[in-house]
Tab-separated table of C-alpha atoms in Angstrom:
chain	number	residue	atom	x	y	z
L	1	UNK	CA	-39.320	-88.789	33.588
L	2	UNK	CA	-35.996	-86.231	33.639
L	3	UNK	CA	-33.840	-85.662	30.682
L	4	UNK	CA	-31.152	-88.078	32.486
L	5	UNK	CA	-33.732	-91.225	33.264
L	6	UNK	CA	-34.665	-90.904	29.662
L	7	UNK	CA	-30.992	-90.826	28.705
L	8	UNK	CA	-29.749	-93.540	30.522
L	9	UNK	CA	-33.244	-95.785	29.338
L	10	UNK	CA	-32.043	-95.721	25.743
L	11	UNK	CA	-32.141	-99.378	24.635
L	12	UNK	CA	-28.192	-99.260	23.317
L	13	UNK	CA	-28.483	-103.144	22.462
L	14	UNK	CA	-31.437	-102.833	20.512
L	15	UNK	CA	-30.717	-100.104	18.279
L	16	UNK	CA	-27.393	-101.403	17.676
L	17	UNK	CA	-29.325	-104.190	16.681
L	18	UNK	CA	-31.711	-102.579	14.380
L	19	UNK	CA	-29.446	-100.179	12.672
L	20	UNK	CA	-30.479	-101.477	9.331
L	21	UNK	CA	-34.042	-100.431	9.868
L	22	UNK	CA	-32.883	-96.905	10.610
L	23	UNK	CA	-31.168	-96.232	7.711
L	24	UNK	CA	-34.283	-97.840	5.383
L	25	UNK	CA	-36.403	-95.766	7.077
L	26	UNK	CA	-33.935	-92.540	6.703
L	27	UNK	CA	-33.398	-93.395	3.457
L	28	UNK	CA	-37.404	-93.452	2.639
L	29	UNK	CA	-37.791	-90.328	4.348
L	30	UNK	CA	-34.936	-88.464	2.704
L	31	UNK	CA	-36.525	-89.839	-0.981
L	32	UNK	CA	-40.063	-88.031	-0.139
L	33	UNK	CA	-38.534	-85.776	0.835
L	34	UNK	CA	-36.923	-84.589	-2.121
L	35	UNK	CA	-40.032	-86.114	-4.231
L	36	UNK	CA	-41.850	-83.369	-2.497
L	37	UNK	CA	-39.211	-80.426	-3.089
L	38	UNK	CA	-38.934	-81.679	-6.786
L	39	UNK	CA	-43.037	-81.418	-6.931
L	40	UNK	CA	-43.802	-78.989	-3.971
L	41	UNK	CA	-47.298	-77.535	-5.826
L	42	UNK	CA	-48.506	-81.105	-5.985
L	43	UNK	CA	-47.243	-81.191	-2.390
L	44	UNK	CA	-49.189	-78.332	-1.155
L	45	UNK	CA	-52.248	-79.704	-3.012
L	46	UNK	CA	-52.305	-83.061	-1.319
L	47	UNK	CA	-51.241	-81.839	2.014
L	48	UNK	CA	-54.151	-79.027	2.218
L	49	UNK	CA	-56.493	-81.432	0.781
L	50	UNK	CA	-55.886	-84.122	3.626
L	51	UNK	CA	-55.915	-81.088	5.933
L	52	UNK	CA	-59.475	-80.774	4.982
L	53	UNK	CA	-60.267	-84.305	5.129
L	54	UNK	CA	-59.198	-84.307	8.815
L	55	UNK	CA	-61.659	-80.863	9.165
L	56	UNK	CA	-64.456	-83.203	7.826
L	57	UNK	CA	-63.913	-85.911	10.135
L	58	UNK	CA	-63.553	-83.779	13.316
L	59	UNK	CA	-66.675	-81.930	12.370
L	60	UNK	CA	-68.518	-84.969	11.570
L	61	UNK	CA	-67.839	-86.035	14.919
L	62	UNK	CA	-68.716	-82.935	16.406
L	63	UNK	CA	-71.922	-83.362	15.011
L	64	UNK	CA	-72.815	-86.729	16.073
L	65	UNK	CA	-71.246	-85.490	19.396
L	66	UNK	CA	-73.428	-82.301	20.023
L	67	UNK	CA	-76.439	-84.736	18.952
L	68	UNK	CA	-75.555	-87.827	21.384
L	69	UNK	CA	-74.168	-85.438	24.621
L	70	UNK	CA	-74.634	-81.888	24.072
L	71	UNK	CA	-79.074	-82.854	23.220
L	72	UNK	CA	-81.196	-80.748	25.547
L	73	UNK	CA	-78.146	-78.573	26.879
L	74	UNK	CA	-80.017	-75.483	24.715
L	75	UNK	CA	-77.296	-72.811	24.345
L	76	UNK	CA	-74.294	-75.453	24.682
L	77	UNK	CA	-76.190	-77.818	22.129
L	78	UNK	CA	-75.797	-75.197	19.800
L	79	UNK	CA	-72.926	-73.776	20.000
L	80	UNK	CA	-71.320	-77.418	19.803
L	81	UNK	CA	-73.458	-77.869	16.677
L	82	UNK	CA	-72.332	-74.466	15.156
L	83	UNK	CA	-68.404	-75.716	15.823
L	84	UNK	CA	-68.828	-79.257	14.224
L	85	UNK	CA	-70.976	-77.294	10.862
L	86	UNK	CA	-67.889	-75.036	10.676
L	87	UNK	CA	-65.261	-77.495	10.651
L	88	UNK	CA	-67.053	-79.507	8.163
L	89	UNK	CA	-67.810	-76.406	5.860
L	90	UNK	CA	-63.990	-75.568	6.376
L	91	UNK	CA	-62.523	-79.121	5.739
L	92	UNK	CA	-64.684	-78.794	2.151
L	93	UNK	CA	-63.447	-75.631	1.005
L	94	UNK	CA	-60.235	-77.177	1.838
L	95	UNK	CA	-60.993	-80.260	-0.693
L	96	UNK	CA	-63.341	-78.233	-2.963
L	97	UNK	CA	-60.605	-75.392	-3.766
L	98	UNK	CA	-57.355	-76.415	-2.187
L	99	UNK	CA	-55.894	-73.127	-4.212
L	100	UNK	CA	-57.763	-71.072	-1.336
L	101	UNK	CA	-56.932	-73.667	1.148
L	102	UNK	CA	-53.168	-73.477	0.318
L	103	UNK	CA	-53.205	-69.034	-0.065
L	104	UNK	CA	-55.004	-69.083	3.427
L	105	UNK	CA	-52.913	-71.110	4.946
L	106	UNK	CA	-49.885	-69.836	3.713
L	107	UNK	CA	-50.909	-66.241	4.722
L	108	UNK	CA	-51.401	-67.557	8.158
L	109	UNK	CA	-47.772	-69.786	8.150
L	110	UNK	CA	-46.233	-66.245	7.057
L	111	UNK	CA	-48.322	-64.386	9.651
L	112	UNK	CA	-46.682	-67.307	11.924
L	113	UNK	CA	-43.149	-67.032	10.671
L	114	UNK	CA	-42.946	-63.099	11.304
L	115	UNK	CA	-44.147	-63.753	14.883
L	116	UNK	CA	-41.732	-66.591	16.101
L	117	UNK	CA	-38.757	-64.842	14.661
L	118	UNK	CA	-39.919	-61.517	16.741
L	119	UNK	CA	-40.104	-63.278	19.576
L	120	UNK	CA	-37.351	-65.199	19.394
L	121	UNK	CA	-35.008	-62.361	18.603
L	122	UNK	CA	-36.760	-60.400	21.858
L	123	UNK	CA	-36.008	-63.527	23.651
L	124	UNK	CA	-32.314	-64.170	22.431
L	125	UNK	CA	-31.681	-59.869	23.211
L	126	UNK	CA	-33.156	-59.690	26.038
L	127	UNK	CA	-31.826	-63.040	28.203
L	128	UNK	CA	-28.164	-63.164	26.541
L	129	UNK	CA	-27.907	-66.905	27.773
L	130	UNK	CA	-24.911	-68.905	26.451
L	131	UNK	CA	-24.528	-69.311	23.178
L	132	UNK	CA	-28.066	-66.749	22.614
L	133	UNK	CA	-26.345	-65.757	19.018
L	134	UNK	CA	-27.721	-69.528	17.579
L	135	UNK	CA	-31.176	-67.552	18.928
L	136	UNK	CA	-30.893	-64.781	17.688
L	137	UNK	CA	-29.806	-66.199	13.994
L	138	UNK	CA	-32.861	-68.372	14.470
L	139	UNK	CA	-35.036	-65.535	14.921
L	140	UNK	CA	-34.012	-63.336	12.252
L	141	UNK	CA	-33.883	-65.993	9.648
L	142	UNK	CA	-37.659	-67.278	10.613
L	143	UNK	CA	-38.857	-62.843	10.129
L	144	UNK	CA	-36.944	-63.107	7.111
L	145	UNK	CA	-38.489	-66.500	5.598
L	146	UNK	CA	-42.036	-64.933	6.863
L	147	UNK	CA	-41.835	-61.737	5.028
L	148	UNK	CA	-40.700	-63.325	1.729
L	149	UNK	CA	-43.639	-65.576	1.795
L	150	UNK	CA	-45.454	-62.541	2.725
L	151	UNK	CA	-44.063	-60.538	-0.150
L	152	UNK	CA	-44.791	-63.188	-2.792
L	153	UNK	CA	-47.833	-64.119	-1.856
L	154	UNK	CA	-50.299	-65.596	-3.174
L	155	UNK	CA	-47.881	-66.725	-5.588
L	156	UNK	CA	-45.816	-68.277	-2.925
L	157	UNK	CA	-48.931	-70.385	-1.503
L	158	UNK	CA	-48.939	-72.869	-4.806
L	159	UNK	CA	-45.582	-74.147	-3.285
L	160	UNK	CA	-44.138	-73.264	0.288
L	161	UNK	CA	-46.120	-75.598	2.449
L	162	UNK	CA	-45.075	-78.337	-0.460
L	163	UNK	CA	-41.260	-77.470	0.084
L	164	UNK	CA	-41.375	-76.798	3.622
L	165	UNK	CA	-42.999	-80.243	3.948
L	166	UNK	CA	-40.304	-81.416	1.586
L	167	UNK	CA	-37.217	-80.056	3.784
L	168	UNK	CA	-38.198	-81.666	6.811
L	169	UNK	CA	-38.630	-84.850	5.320
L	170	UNK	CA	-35.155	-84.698	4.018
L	171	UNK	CA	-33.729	-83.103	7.280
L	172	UNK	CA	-35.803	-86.184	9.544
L	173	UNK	CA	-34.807	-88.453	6.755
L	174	UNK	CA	-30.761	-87.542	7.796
L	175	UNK	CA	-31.152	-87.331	10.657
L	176	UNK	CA	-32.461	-90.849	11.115
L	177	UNK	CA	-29.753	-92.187	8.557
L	178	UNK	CA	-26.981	-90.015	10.591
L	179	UNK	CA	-28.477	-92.442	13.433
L	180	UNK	CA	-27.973	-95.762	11.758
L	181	UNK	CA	-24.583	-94.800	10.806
L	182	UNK	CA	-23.539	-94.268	13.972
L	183	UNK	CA	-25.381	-97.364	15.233
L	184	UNK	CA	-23.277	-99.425	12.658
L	185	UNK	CA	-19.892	-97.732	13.561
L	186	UNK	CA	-21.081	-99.409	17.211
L	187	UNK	CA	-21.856	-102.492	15.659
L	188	UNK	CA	-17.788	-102.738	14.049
L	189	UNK	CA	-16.590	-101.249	17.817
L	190	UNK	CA	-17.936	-104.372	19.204
């Protein structure tokens, strides 16, 4: 389905209709998300803690997995096993010292950071397509949010993944409330 088909799809009537739920659901969001700003460590916590409850479950079944299809497969067998062990060994460091959890993980979101705003300042430079400046700001404000993390870390892991989780809340809580409000200006056009 094109960009156009799913344009012309929208379902006007019913979100004109359902405007309300919208801006509840906006509104929720955008509360979170400035619950998790206000208490980003305990954000970071939580989030890297479920992170490693998901490892543990994908291991788990991994395990049970390599034992019900991968049985008698020798090398393959294995090497399945090995994956599911280390996913569940990961996912409980994860719960077991989610200080770790959240340092590692930062490192790697800052290792992240410096890398998208390379490329996307090599990508803005080097194609010049209209309007590549919004690119190129992109990319040199993601390389700049990457090296501070960098540069306070491990400091910085007790709260950035908190706070970043925080800000998009808030910024997907507007946007859906933005939404509504436009669906009830439609509403009063009508």
């Amino acid at each position: 389905m094109n960009m156009n088909s799913m344009i012309k799809s929208f379902d006007k009537a019913g979100f004109i209709q359902n405007w309300g739920w919208f801006l509840a659901w906006g509104l929720i969001l955008f509360c979170l998300g400035l619950a998790a700003i206000g208490a980003a460590i305990f954000t970071t916590l939580l989030s890297v803690m479920f992170l490693g409850g998901l490892f543990i479950f994908g291991g788990v079944i991994i395990v049970i997995d390599s034992f019900h299809y991968w049985k008698g497969t020798g090398k393959s067998f294995y090497l399945n096993l090995l994956m599911g062990i280390l996913y569940f060994a990961f996912g409980l460091m994860l719960i077991i010292n989610p200080l770790v959890g959240a340092a590692t993980l930062t490192l790697l979101l800052s290792v992240l950071f410096v890398l998208l705003g390379m490329a996307r300042i090599m990508y803005a430079s080097s194609t010049r397509f209209p309007q590549w400046g919004w690119m190129l700001f992109s990319g040199i404000l993601t390389l700049v949010l990457g090296i501070l993390i960098v540069v306070g870390w491990p400091a910085s892991s007790l709260y950035v993944i908190g706070l970043f989780i925080g800000i998009d809340l808030v910024f997907g809580g507007w946007a859906y409330i933005m939404a509504a409000l436009m669906g009830r200006m439609l509403v009063k056009k009508n």
